[in-house]
């Protein structure tokens, strides 16, 4: 074969064989150059050698100091030539490249070319390459060409290098994740990434495993491997370390430093480089995340027309699979942010009674409004938009979180739904009613009235302000007095209750009517006598009322003449326990003492009203029956007797019997009239 072709073939094969040489047994720290290796002896003096030397440890080397004697038979000590300071970083990289790729040639001319390339880097002592290449005799020109080819390749991409580094990256985009590592070499021609699959890297995981459950695996560079992050909270944190051993890069060449005056050697098996990299990443966990809202109405008692809000204390549900932390998602800039939720609040009502707690609101129940609150800052207090209470009744909030309202890119697929129960005491508000009550004393149809019934007019109950009113005073007459119903004894009187403004569907409330009397005189109208509780009681009755309209009480019989009037009382509707709005949530509900309030507050009216008063008088006594006297025959009058008085033409006076009868009737009538006058009421002017 042509020597030049044989030399070029060697150069192409050398890089392939280099790795095998690296895996050979490691050399000792010192060795002896025992003889020539591959090379050519100059025919000119049969003493000058260009090529390699064999060492007693099996390694080979090229001379570095061209001016010194040959090293055969001398001792050398191995050191990293790049650390001695005798060579620049670039020259160290070139020498490492020569020894790595051409350190053990199989033919003499290849060894001669590598030796000339080594001398060119280390120094030619003022000579040119041809001066030393002539030792190759007739192949001198080919050796020069091959040596320069070696040096040219060292300066090209993929040639000599000053270092190597590793990178590793974690991708935690779920489900699962992956790891990948790259090798980057600092060639003299510039940085470059090593082709994928060139070298194995040893990966070690923390906070994750590979798909086979192991935490370590050998993966080639440039190749991704699937991992399974540990799921133990709202975030997953994974660490990875990758290590590459004995990489054939870098400037570390093996210098066989001569212990005497002879030449040192560039020994094959240069010092390899290790590369190591770590990475750590945190990402949202794939575990489901469960929120909850501890809610509290803004007021226990309001008036119709008031605004009502719901206090929303957002937190993590104790049974959340992701643990006690609030769920997060990855923002476009790579940071973690709280998963936003939309809290939907519904104000239900009005209801005629305090709602009973249930899992869900009644189907078709009344609803005042639906409002939404975007909770984007994680767990803290939020307040819903207000709703206006339209009318008296009980109202209750319910709240819910729908995962569909949160975009998947913001963690909606990991969000669990939540809904509050219906009828929670902490969410219940009462708007009390203020009904109008009109009361009128009403006799039974068979009772005899001597005056027309009074016309009712409005007045207030002596109850808490703005809770209830009545209307039961009579209209005054032309003379300024207020008529009072007068009845003849015996009579039966009812208290007719007319109500307006009761909430529909309420449980009946009981109104107690008490008829006070008989009294010798009616107290001043529209007053509350101080001693009214000591007045005699003619009767009591209770009337159940559940809707607007007229509600007559039971009839109370009265027989004794005198003055009477009704007073009314009611305990209102059954009180409901409502939350103390000053309490703060500490657990599943809001702690704190409750307050009690009624839809229809208790009321009472103890004043004297004309419409509620009667005057009972005894009936007139009938005259006793008399037996007429026997008839007495009369004699016919004389013809000139006409029975008329003189001068007047009036009839003659009565007979003696007729006169006696008339006088008796007159006396009896006067007696009866006197008795009646003793029981007539005394009218009092209002003033």
XYZ file of C-alpha atoms in Angstrom:
687
model
C 0.000 0.000 0.000
C 1.134 3.521 -0.701
C 2.613 4.925 2.537
C 0.536 8.106 2.258
C -2.727 6.189 1.909
C -1.781 3.976 4.803
C -1.092 7.047 6.979
C -4.423 8.691 6.130
C -6.278 5.450 6.889
C -4.680 5.458 10.288
C -5.810 8.990 10.978
C -9.419 8.100 10.155
C -9.404 5.003 12.340
C -7.564 6.536 15.268
C -10.571 8.377 16.682
C -12.620 5.160 16.674
C -9.913 3.293 18.578
C -9.365 6.080 21.101
C -12.171 5.076 23.448
C -10.904 1.527 23.573
C -7.534 2.828 24.620
C -9.141 4.864 27.390
C -10.699 1.757 28.830
C -7.352 -0.024 29.100
C -5.833 -0.667 32.459
C -4.781 2.501 34.219
C -1.041 3.234 34.208
C 1.246 3.371 37.210
C 2.474 6.652 38.686
C 5.994 6.023 37.319
C 7.477 4.001 34.506
C 10.702 3.307 32.573
C 11.151 3.978 28.920
C 12.566 0.678 27.811
C 12.768 0.749 24.012
C 11.565 2.199 20.771
C 7.971 1.633 19.864
C 6.531 2.351 16.427
C 8.534 4.745 14.219
C 11.405 5.207 11.758
C 15.180 5.252 12.254
C 17.025 7.820 10.143
C 19.235 6.122 7.658
C 21.587 9.093 7.779
C 23.086 8.242 11.164
C 21.191 5.100 12.140
C 20.662 6.746 15.549
C 18.070 9.527 15.174
C 14.600 8.228 15.870
C 11.165 9.675 15.020
C 8.302 7.736 16.611
C 7.092 6.415 19.950
C 8.767 4.806 22.956
C 7.518 1.823 24.903
C 7.305 2.005 28.671
C 7.527 -0.885 31.045
C 3.904 -0.401 32.153
C 2.629 -1.018 28.619
C 2.023 2.598 27.719
C 3.666 4.450 24.854
C 4.845 8.013 24.608
C 6.251 10.712 22.331
C 9.251 12.859 23.111
C 8.522 16.441 24.158
C 11.979 18.028 24.521
C 13.564 17.885 21.074
C 16.923 19.240 22.255
C 17.415 16.647 25.026
C 18.735 13.130 24.724
C 16.414 10.273 24.002
C 14.602 8.827 27.052
C 15.302 5.148 26.501
C 16.340 3.501 29.741
C 15.326 6.424 31.940
C 12.631 6.803 34.590
C 9.563 9.044 34.154
C 6.932 10.178 36.640
C 3.313 10.742 35.561
C 1.736 14.134 36.186
C -1.071 16.138 34.585
C 0.840 18.279 32.156
C -1.976 20.892 31.972
C -1.368 21.761 35.635
C 2.423 22.281 35.465
C 2.248 25.749 33.996
C 4.696 24.757 31.244
C 2.040 24.737 28.526
C -0.819 27.021 27.636
C -4.387 25.789 27.910
C -4.643 25.547 24.136
C -1.356 23.631 23.760
C -2.333 21.342 26.631
C -5.612 20.659 24.806
C -3.709 19.879 21.577
C -1.269 17.524 23.311
C -4.178 15.777 25.067
C -5.905 15.457 21.718
C -2.784 13.879 20.102
C -2.256 11.393 22.896
C -5.951 10.588 23.076
C -6.425 9.934 19.369
C -2.915 8.986 18.088
C -1.121 7.740 21.173
C -0.810 4.076 20.099
C -0.468 3.935 16.333
C -0.158 0.583 14.613
C 2.383 1.532 11.959
C 5.725 3.423 11.902
C 4.709 6.370 9.694
C 1.625 7.132 11.805
C 3.817 7.143 14.884
C 6.355 9.379 13.123
C 3.560 11.814 12.148
C 2.202 11.955 15.705
C 5.755 12.545 17.026
C 6.295 15.436 14.597
C 2.920 16.938 15.580
C 3.932 16.656 19.275
C 7.271 18.396 18.659
C 5.476 21.098 16.672
C 3.283 21.872 19.668
C 5.986 21.518 22.318
C 8.622 23.386 20.292
C 11.039 22.630 17.419
C 13.995 24.438 18.968
C 14.234 26.849 16.072
C 14.011 24.252 13.338
C 11.255 23.577 10.895
C 9.229 20.404 10.588
C 11.228 19.147 7.628
C 14.376 19.149 9.731
C 12.940 16.427 11.958
C 10.763 14.799 9.307
C 13.855 13.755 7.321
C 14.328 11.037 9.901
C 11.435 9.316 8.087
C 13.800 8.977 5.098
C 11.808 8.732 1.861
C 8.494 9.325 3.713
C 9.560 12.659 5.182
C 7.122 14.685 3.068
C 4.225 12.366 3.939
C 5.045 12.651 7.636
C 4.939 16.445 7.433
C 1.587 16.316 5.687
C 0.137 13.873 8.198
C 1.460 15.832 11.188
C -0.138 19.049 9.982
C -3.367 17.159 9.326
C -3.364 16.058 12.958
C -2.786 19.628 14.123
C -5.477 20.957 11.782
C -8.032 18.502 13.133
C -7.124 19.492 16.691
C -8.127 23.075 15.943
C -11.391 22.156 14.219
C -14.824 21.601 15.806
C -14.777 18.241 17.527
C -10.999 18.435 18.012
C -8.979 19.550 20.980
C -10.983 20.792 23.965
C -10.282 22.747 27.093
C -13.233 21.383 29.079
C -16.560 19.622 29.184
C -19.683 20.298 31.229
C -23.046 18.658 31.751
C -26.507 20.142 31.977
C -29.640 18.488 33.302
C -33.236 19.665 33.118
C -36.468 18.663 34.824
C -39.828 18.880 33.108
C -42.649 18.524 35.631
C -45.569 19.309 33.354
C -48.053 16.636 34.326
C -49.011 14.010 34.310
C -45.625 12.730 35.380
C -42.482 14.419 34.129
C -39.100 13.760 32.548
C -35.365 14.364 32.941
C -32.798 15.036 30.225
C -29.097 15.770 30.220
C -26.746 17.279 27.647
C -22.966 17.389 27.363
C -21.301 20.591 26.191
C -17.624 20.589 25.145
C -15.401 23.654 24.992
C -13.485 22.942 21.796
C -10.715 25.246 20.608
C -13.071 26.015 17.721
C -15.936 26.921 20.092
C -18.574 25.337 22.320
C -20.659 22.493 20.960
C -23.202 19.994 22.237
C -22.138 16.387 22.070
C -24.367 14.316 19.761
C -27.165 12.495 21.600
C -26.409 8.991 22.802
C -22.634 9.428 22.849
C -22.015 8.892 26.577
C -23.950 7.345 29.444
C -24.904 9.492 32.408
C -25.899 8.219 35.827
C -29.095 9.920 37.056
C -30.138 10.050 40.730
C -33.582 11.357 41.703
C -34.937 12.839 44.914
C -38.675 13.357 45.251
C -39.437 11.159 42.256
C -38.780 7.752 40.736
C -38.307 6.382 37.263
C -41.159 4.444 35.718
C -39.794 1.189 37.152
C -39.810 2.586 40.700
C -36.039 3.064 40.915
C -34.351 6.301 41.874
C -31.183 5.789 39.799
C -30.764 4.994 36.133
C -28.130 5.243 33.418
C -29.404 7.372 30.557
C -27.408 8.488 27.485
C -26.830 12.175 26.974
C -29.459 13.962 24.907
C -32.113 11.367 25.822
C -35.231 12.012 27.943
C -36.380 9.597 30.633
C -39.861 9.574 32.174
C -40.179 10.130 35.916
C -42.987 9.963 38.448
C -42.859 12.814 41.007
C -43.950 11.962 44.535
C -47.466 13.255 45.288
C -47.585 14.462 48.873
C -48.974 17.988 48.847
C -50.090 20.869 46.700
C -46.646 21.049 45.090
C -44.131 18.480 43.925
C -40.425 19.199 44.363
C -37.921 17.044 42.496
C -34.115 17.109 42.537
C -31.909 15.310 40.005
C -28.169 14.752 39.750
C -26.389 13.398 36.675
C -22.778 12.260 36.568
C -20.584 11.376 33.585
C -17.321 9.560 34.231
C -14.038 9.471 32.220
C -15.101 11.698 29.379
C -12.490 12.039 26.585
C -12.375 15.791 26.694
C -10.291 18.485 28.273
C -6.604 19.545 28.372
C -5.390 17.011 30.891
C -2.560 15.123 29.157
C -0.354 12.537 30.824
C 3.147 13.960 31.139
C 5.863 11.400 31.749
C 8.322 13.800 33.374
C 11.856 12.530 33.142
C 13.638 12.311 36.426
C 16.987 12.985 34.712
C 18.288 15.179 31.875
C 16.551 13.218 29.160
C 13.395 14.020 27.286
C 9.999 13.859 28.992
C 7.228 11.975 27.236
C 3.652 12.681 26.057
C 2.149 9.399 27.248
C -1.043 7.923 25.885
C -4.113 7.579 28.133
C -4.578 11.274 28.931
C -6.428 12.238 32.060
C -10.183 12.082 31.427
C -12.737 14.538 32.716
C -15.899 13.959 34.748
C -19.001 16.100 34.352
C -21.751 16.569 36.878
C -24.937 18.633 36.973
C -27.922 19.044 39.271
C -31.338 20.613 38.957
C -34.290 21.202 41.222
C -37.816 22.114 40.238
C -41.126 22.718 41.976
C -44.439 22.411 40.186
C -48.116 22.080 41.105
C -49.055 18.707 42.456
C -51.371 16.491 40.466
C -53.363 15.659 43.602
C -56.951 16.986 43.788
C -57.360 20.140 45.817
C -60.452 20.746 47.971
C -61.396 24.249 49.183
C -64.095 25.239 51.636
C -65.785 28.468 52.682
C -66.821 29.301 56.233
C -69.656 31.758 55.750
C -71.495 34.253 57.914
C -74.274 36.649 57.051
C -73.464 40.308 57.570
C -76.444 40.915 59.909
C -78.730 38.760 62.017
C -81.640 41.215 61.878
C -82.370 43.788 59.162
C -85.287 45.845 57.958
C -86.895 45.435 54.538
C -84.906 47.524 52.073
C -81.570 46.960 53.831
C -78.549 45.535 51.991
C -77.167 42.168 53.065
C -73.765 40.609 52.256
C -72.119 37.274 52.978
C -68.724 37.103 54.690
C -66.683 34.384 52.956
C -63.731 32.931 54.872
C -61.926 30.862 52.237
C -59.639 28.060 53.428
C -58.523 24.512 52.666
C -60.912 21.688 53.437
C -59.504 19.404 56.164
C -60.012 16.359 53.921
C -58.250 17.842 50.885
C -56.156 15.090 49.230
C -53.419 17.643 48.594
C -53.032 18.374 52.296
C -53.348 21.618 54.231
C -51.735 23.890 51.644
C -53.673 25.947 49.104
C -53.434 24.627 45.546
C -51.238 26.465 43.025
C -50.759 26.632 39.279
C -47.869 27.716 37.053
C -48.221 31.186 35.541
C -46.936 32.065 32.061
C -43.779 33.546 33.581
C -43.045 30.289 35.406
C -43.973 31.370 38.923
C -46.543 29.638 41.113
C -49.807 31.392 41.958
C -52.867 30.389 44.048
C -55.617 28.568 42.165
C -58.451 31.089 41.729
C -62.016 30.062 42.581
C -65.393 31.666 41.901
C -67.713 31.612 44.937
C -71.392 31.774 43.930
C -73.635 33.132 46.709
C -77.437 32.837 46.579
C -79.747 34.665 48.983
C -82.901 32.580 49.472
C -86.155 33.928 50.878
C -88.345 35.251 52.208
C -89.527 32.286 54.278
C -92.291 32.408 56.922
C -90.188 30.444 59.410
C -86.516 29.932 60.163
C -85.122 27.487 57.567
C -84.336 23.971 58.690
C -80.830 22.868 57.767
C -80.667 20.539 54.778
C -78.143 19.478 52.176
C -79.782 21.529 49.436
C -82.354 24.348 49.123
C -85.992 23.371 48.536
C -86.837 22.972 44.871
C -88.580 26.032 43.516
C -87.994 28.030 46.679
C -87.902 31.836 46.562
C -84.601 33.500 45.642
C -83.710 37.153 46.109
C -80.484 37.287 44.090
C -77.372 35.412 42.932
C -73.956 37.096 43.179
C -70.385 35.958 42.491
C -67.035 36.630 44.147
C -63.706 35.928 42.422
C -61.243 34.710 45.062
C -57.865 34.937 43.329
C -55.584 35.620 46.311
C -55.930 32.270 48.029
C -57.232 31.721 51.564
C -58.465 34.847 53.318
C -61.734 36.715 53.929
C -63.810 37.944 51.027
C -67.219 39.674 51.035
C -69.928 38.966 48.512
C -71.652 41.760 46.584
C -74.764 43.016 48.423
C -78.366 41.906 47.979
C -81.359 44.030 49.046
C -83.907 42.425 51.372
C -87.305 43.104 49.782
C -89.863 42.219 52.492
C -90.316 40.705 55.956
C -89.316 37.094 56.437
C -86.367 34.807 57.016
C -83.470 34.802 54.540
C -80.553 32.442 54.235
C -77.368 32.380 52.134
C -75.967 29.342 50.354
C -72.559 29.303 48.676
C -70.818 26.997 46.233
C -67.601 26.559 44.213
C -67.833 25.042 40.734
C -64.493 23.776 39.307
C -65.762 24.502 35.789
C -65.516 28.225 36.577
C -61.706 27.915 36.947
C -59.770 27.461 33.662
C -57.846 24.181 33.367
C -54.628 26.146 32.841
C -55.165 27.669 36.300
C -55.775 24.374 38.090
C -59.473 23.878 37.375
C -59.006 20.191 36.563
C -57.528 19.577 40.027
C -60.161 21.581 41.883
C -62.909 19.784 43.784
C -66.426 21.230 44.090
C -67.809 22.570 47.338
C -71.286 23.612 48.465
C -72.620 24.880 51.776
C -75.690 23.337 53.402
C -79.020 25.118 53.243
C -80.398 26.695 56.382
C -77.213 27.126 58.411
C -77.877 29.315 61.435
C -74.803 31.441 60.720
C -76.245 32.271 57.304
C -79.785 33.132 58.455
C -81.110 36.701 58.641
C -84.502 37.930 59.831
C -86.395 40.938 58.510
C -89.174 41.366 61.131
C -92.706 42.193 60.045
C -94.518 45.364 61.198
C -98.199 44.449 60.785
C -101.087 46.864 61.440
C -103.722 45.672 63.921
C -107.193 47.250 64.133
C -109.381 46.181 67.063
C -113.100 46.826 67.624
C -115.445 45.762 70.394
C -118.294 44.036 68.566
C -121.585 42.961 70.201
C -123.460 39.880 69.073
C -126.382 40.612 66.773
C -128.956 39.869 69.519
C -127.322 42.399 71.848
C -129.282 45.662 72.147
C -127.295 48.780 71.283
C -128.443 52.229 72.287
C -125.691 53.999 70.230
C -124.181 53.303 66.833
C -120.859 51.367 66.924
C -117.775 53.577 67.060
C -115.822 54.172 63.865
C -112.262 52.877 64.299
C -109.228 55.025 63.638
C -105.431 54.312 63.887
C -103.331 54.241 67.036
C -100.033 52.632 68.075
C -99.501 49.604 70.214
C -97.382 50.027 73.288
C -94.843 47.628 71.695
C -91.242 48.177 70.543
C -90.985 50.931 67.993
C -91.439 49.986 64.328
C -92.573 46.462 65.191
C -96.351 46.646 64.994
C -99.230 49.134 65.023
C -102.991 48.989 65.652
C -105.982 51.100 64.738
C -108.872 51.214 67.211
C -109.771 54.703 68.412
C -113.151 56.060 67.421
C -113.770 59.176 65.428
C -114.864 62.198 67.423
C -118.348 63.670 67.003
C -119.224 67.195 66.037
C -119.022 68.316 69.643
C -115.523 66.899 70.075
C -116.565 63.877 72.125
C -115.835 60.306 71.129
C -118.876 58.041 71.259
C -118.629 54.799 73.193
C -120.761 51.801 72.329
C -123.713 51.565 74.731
C -125.482 48.257 75.249
C -128.363 47.063 77.384
C -127.609 44.236 79.728
C -127.219 41.393 79.281
C -124.918 41.394 76.219
C -122.095 39.345 74.623
C -119.103 41.239 73.228
C -116.288 40.027 70.916
C -112.955 41.699 70.093
C -112.673 41.859 66.286
C -109.036 41.877 65.143
C -108.259 43.241 61.688
C -104.645 42.652 60.602
C -102.682 43.878 57.627
C -99.035 43.164 56.753
C -98.594 39.626 58.092
C -96.105 37.594 56.009
C -97.814 34.868 54.039
C -97.574 31.324 55.327
C -96.557 32.089 58.902
C -97.470 29.840 61.782
C -100.467 31.249 63.711
C -99.766 33.800 66.379
C -102.032 34.108 69.412
C -103.598 37.417 70.415
C -105.021 37.589 73.941
C -107.982 39.916 74.450
C -108.905 40.816 78.059
C -112.179 42.639 78.819
C -111.737 44.830 81.877
C -114.788 45.927 83.885
C -117.286 46.745 85.102
C -115.939 50.130 86.081
C -117.992 52.954 87.570
C -116.546 55.314 84.946
C -114.480 54.878 81.794
C -110.862 56.081 82.232
C -109.590 58.839 80.016
C -109.448 57.735 76.409
C -106.018 56.964 74.899
C -104.500 56.707 78.378
C -103.026 53.723 80.197
C -104.215 53.829 83.777
C -101.468 53.138 86.286
C -103.596 50.658 88.179
C -105.212 48.950 85.182
C -103.889 45.571 86.275
C -106.049 45.888 89.408
C -109.234 46.423 87.409
C -111.860 43.681 87.534
C -111.763 41.268 84.611
C -115.022 40.414 82.861
C -113.393 37.745 80.645
C -110.438 36.635 78.566
C -110.178 35.058 75.139
C -107.357 34.043 72.760
C -107.560 34.330 68.991
C -105.194 32.515 66.585
C -104.214 34.652 63.604
C -102.097 33.533 60.592
C -103.200 35.809 57.751
C -104.429 39.302 57.010
C -108.138 40.087 57.431
C -110.814 40.195 60.152
C -110.561 37.737 63.026
C -113.341 37.986 65.656
C -112.522 36.631 69.064
C -114.835 34.461 71.080
C -117.788 36.297 72.607
C -117.493 37.358 76.251
C -120.841 37.680 78.111
C -121.402 40.780 80.278
C -124.390 41.227 82.631
C -123.466 43.811 85.221
C -124.074 47.434 84.254
C -120.987 49.586 84.094
C -118.095 50.522 81.788
C -115.811 48.014 80.007
C -112.866 48.090 77.590
C -110.559 45.545 75.890
C -106.756 45.348 76.189
C -104.751 43.142 73.827
C -101.439 41.249 74.157
C -99.444 38.813 72.011
C -96.105 37.021 72.322
C -95.716 37.259 68.545
C -94.224 34.401 66.594
C -91.825 31.819 67.994
C -88.329 33.322 68.424
C -85.533 31.969 66.199
C -81.879 31.657 67.206
C -79.752 33.847 64.921
C -75.939 34.193 64.768
C -73.907 36.661 66.730
C -72.477 38.720 63.870
C -69.432 39.699 65.938
C -68.170 36.103 66.147
C -65.354 34.859 63.933
C -65.108 31.424 62.314
C -62.793 28.971 64.049
C -63.841 25.660 62.559
C -66.584 24.267 60.373
C -68.961 26.960 61.643
C -68.942 30.330 63.336
C -68.520 30.188 67.097
C -70.312 32.624 69.376
C -73.522 33.125 71.305
C -76.697 33.413 69.295
C -79.378 36.059 69.523
C -83.122 35.487 69.380
C -85.631 37.399 67.278
C -89.185 36.862 66.015
C -90.691 37.382 62.602
C -93.730 38.975 64.291
C -92.453 40.655 67.474
C -94.376 40.524 70.724
C -96.804 43.406 71.231
C -99.370 44.688 73.716
C -101.908 47.529 73.934
C -103.130 48.496 77.405
C -104.593 51.879 76.545
C -108.244 52.871 76.655
C -109.699 53.194 73.153
C -113.226 54.241 72.309
C -113.479 51.483 69.712
C -112.687 48.931 72.419
C -114.990 50.368 75.119
C -118.679 49.725 75.937
C -121.154 51.085 78.455
C -123.613 48.493 79.690
C -126.927 49.726 81.153
C -129.749 47.836 82.798
C -132.889 47.397 80.691
C -136.008 49.559 81.614
C -138.476 47.988 84.108
C -141.971 47.207 82.706
C -145.067 48.619 84.745
C -147.029 46.054 86.848
C -150.266 44.705 85.334
C -153.620 46.120 86.879
C -157.234 44.710 86.975
C -159.766 47.129 85.503
C -162.727 48.094 87.920
C -166.197 46.821 87.174
C -168.206 48.917 84.837
C -170.736 51.324 86.485
C -173.874 52.160 84.520
C -174.272 55.852 83.912
C -177.372 57.823 83.637
C -178.024 59.574 80.402
C -176.895 63.160 80.441
C -179.421 65.864 80.363
C -179.995 67.143 76.889
C -178.072 70.390 77.487
C -174.944 68.720 79.005
C -172.248 68.344 76.181
C -169.103 67.581 78.252
C -167.170 70.654 77.174
C -165.571 73.229 79.408
C -167.168 76.502 79.710
C -165.927 79.232 77.367
C -163.532 77.121 75.662
C -165.638 74.559 74.042
C -163.304 71.876 75.476
C -164.775 68.537 76.579
C -165.917 68.214 80.145
C -163.333 66.986 82.776
C -162.806 63.321 83.616
C -164.833 61.354 85.992
C -163.552 60.682 89.475
C -162.455 57.096 88.567
C -160.586 58.205 85.466
C -158.815 60.867 87.397
C -157.667 58.404 90.042
C -156.356 55.969 87.425
C -154.372 58.653 85.645
C -152.769 59.870 88.853
C -151.606 56.349 89.724
C -150.025 55.832 86.306
C -148.175 59.124 86.576
C -146.654 58.235 89.930
C -145.477 54.846 88.619
C -143.858 56.414 85.555
C -141.958 58.950 87.619
C -140.601 56.156 89.810
C -139.334 54.193 86.846
C -137.775 57.257 85.306
C -135.866 57.971 88.494
C -134.463 54.449 88.584
C -133.255 54.673 85.005
C -131.568 57.992 85.629
C -129.479 56.506 88.408
C -127.668 54.107 85.902
C -127.039 56.421 82.948
C -123.258 56.992 82.128
C -121.569 60.247 82.649
C -120.102 61.551 79.374
C -116.575 62.909 79.518
C -115.171 65.320 77.084
C -111.779 64.557 75.586
C -109.579 67.307 76.359
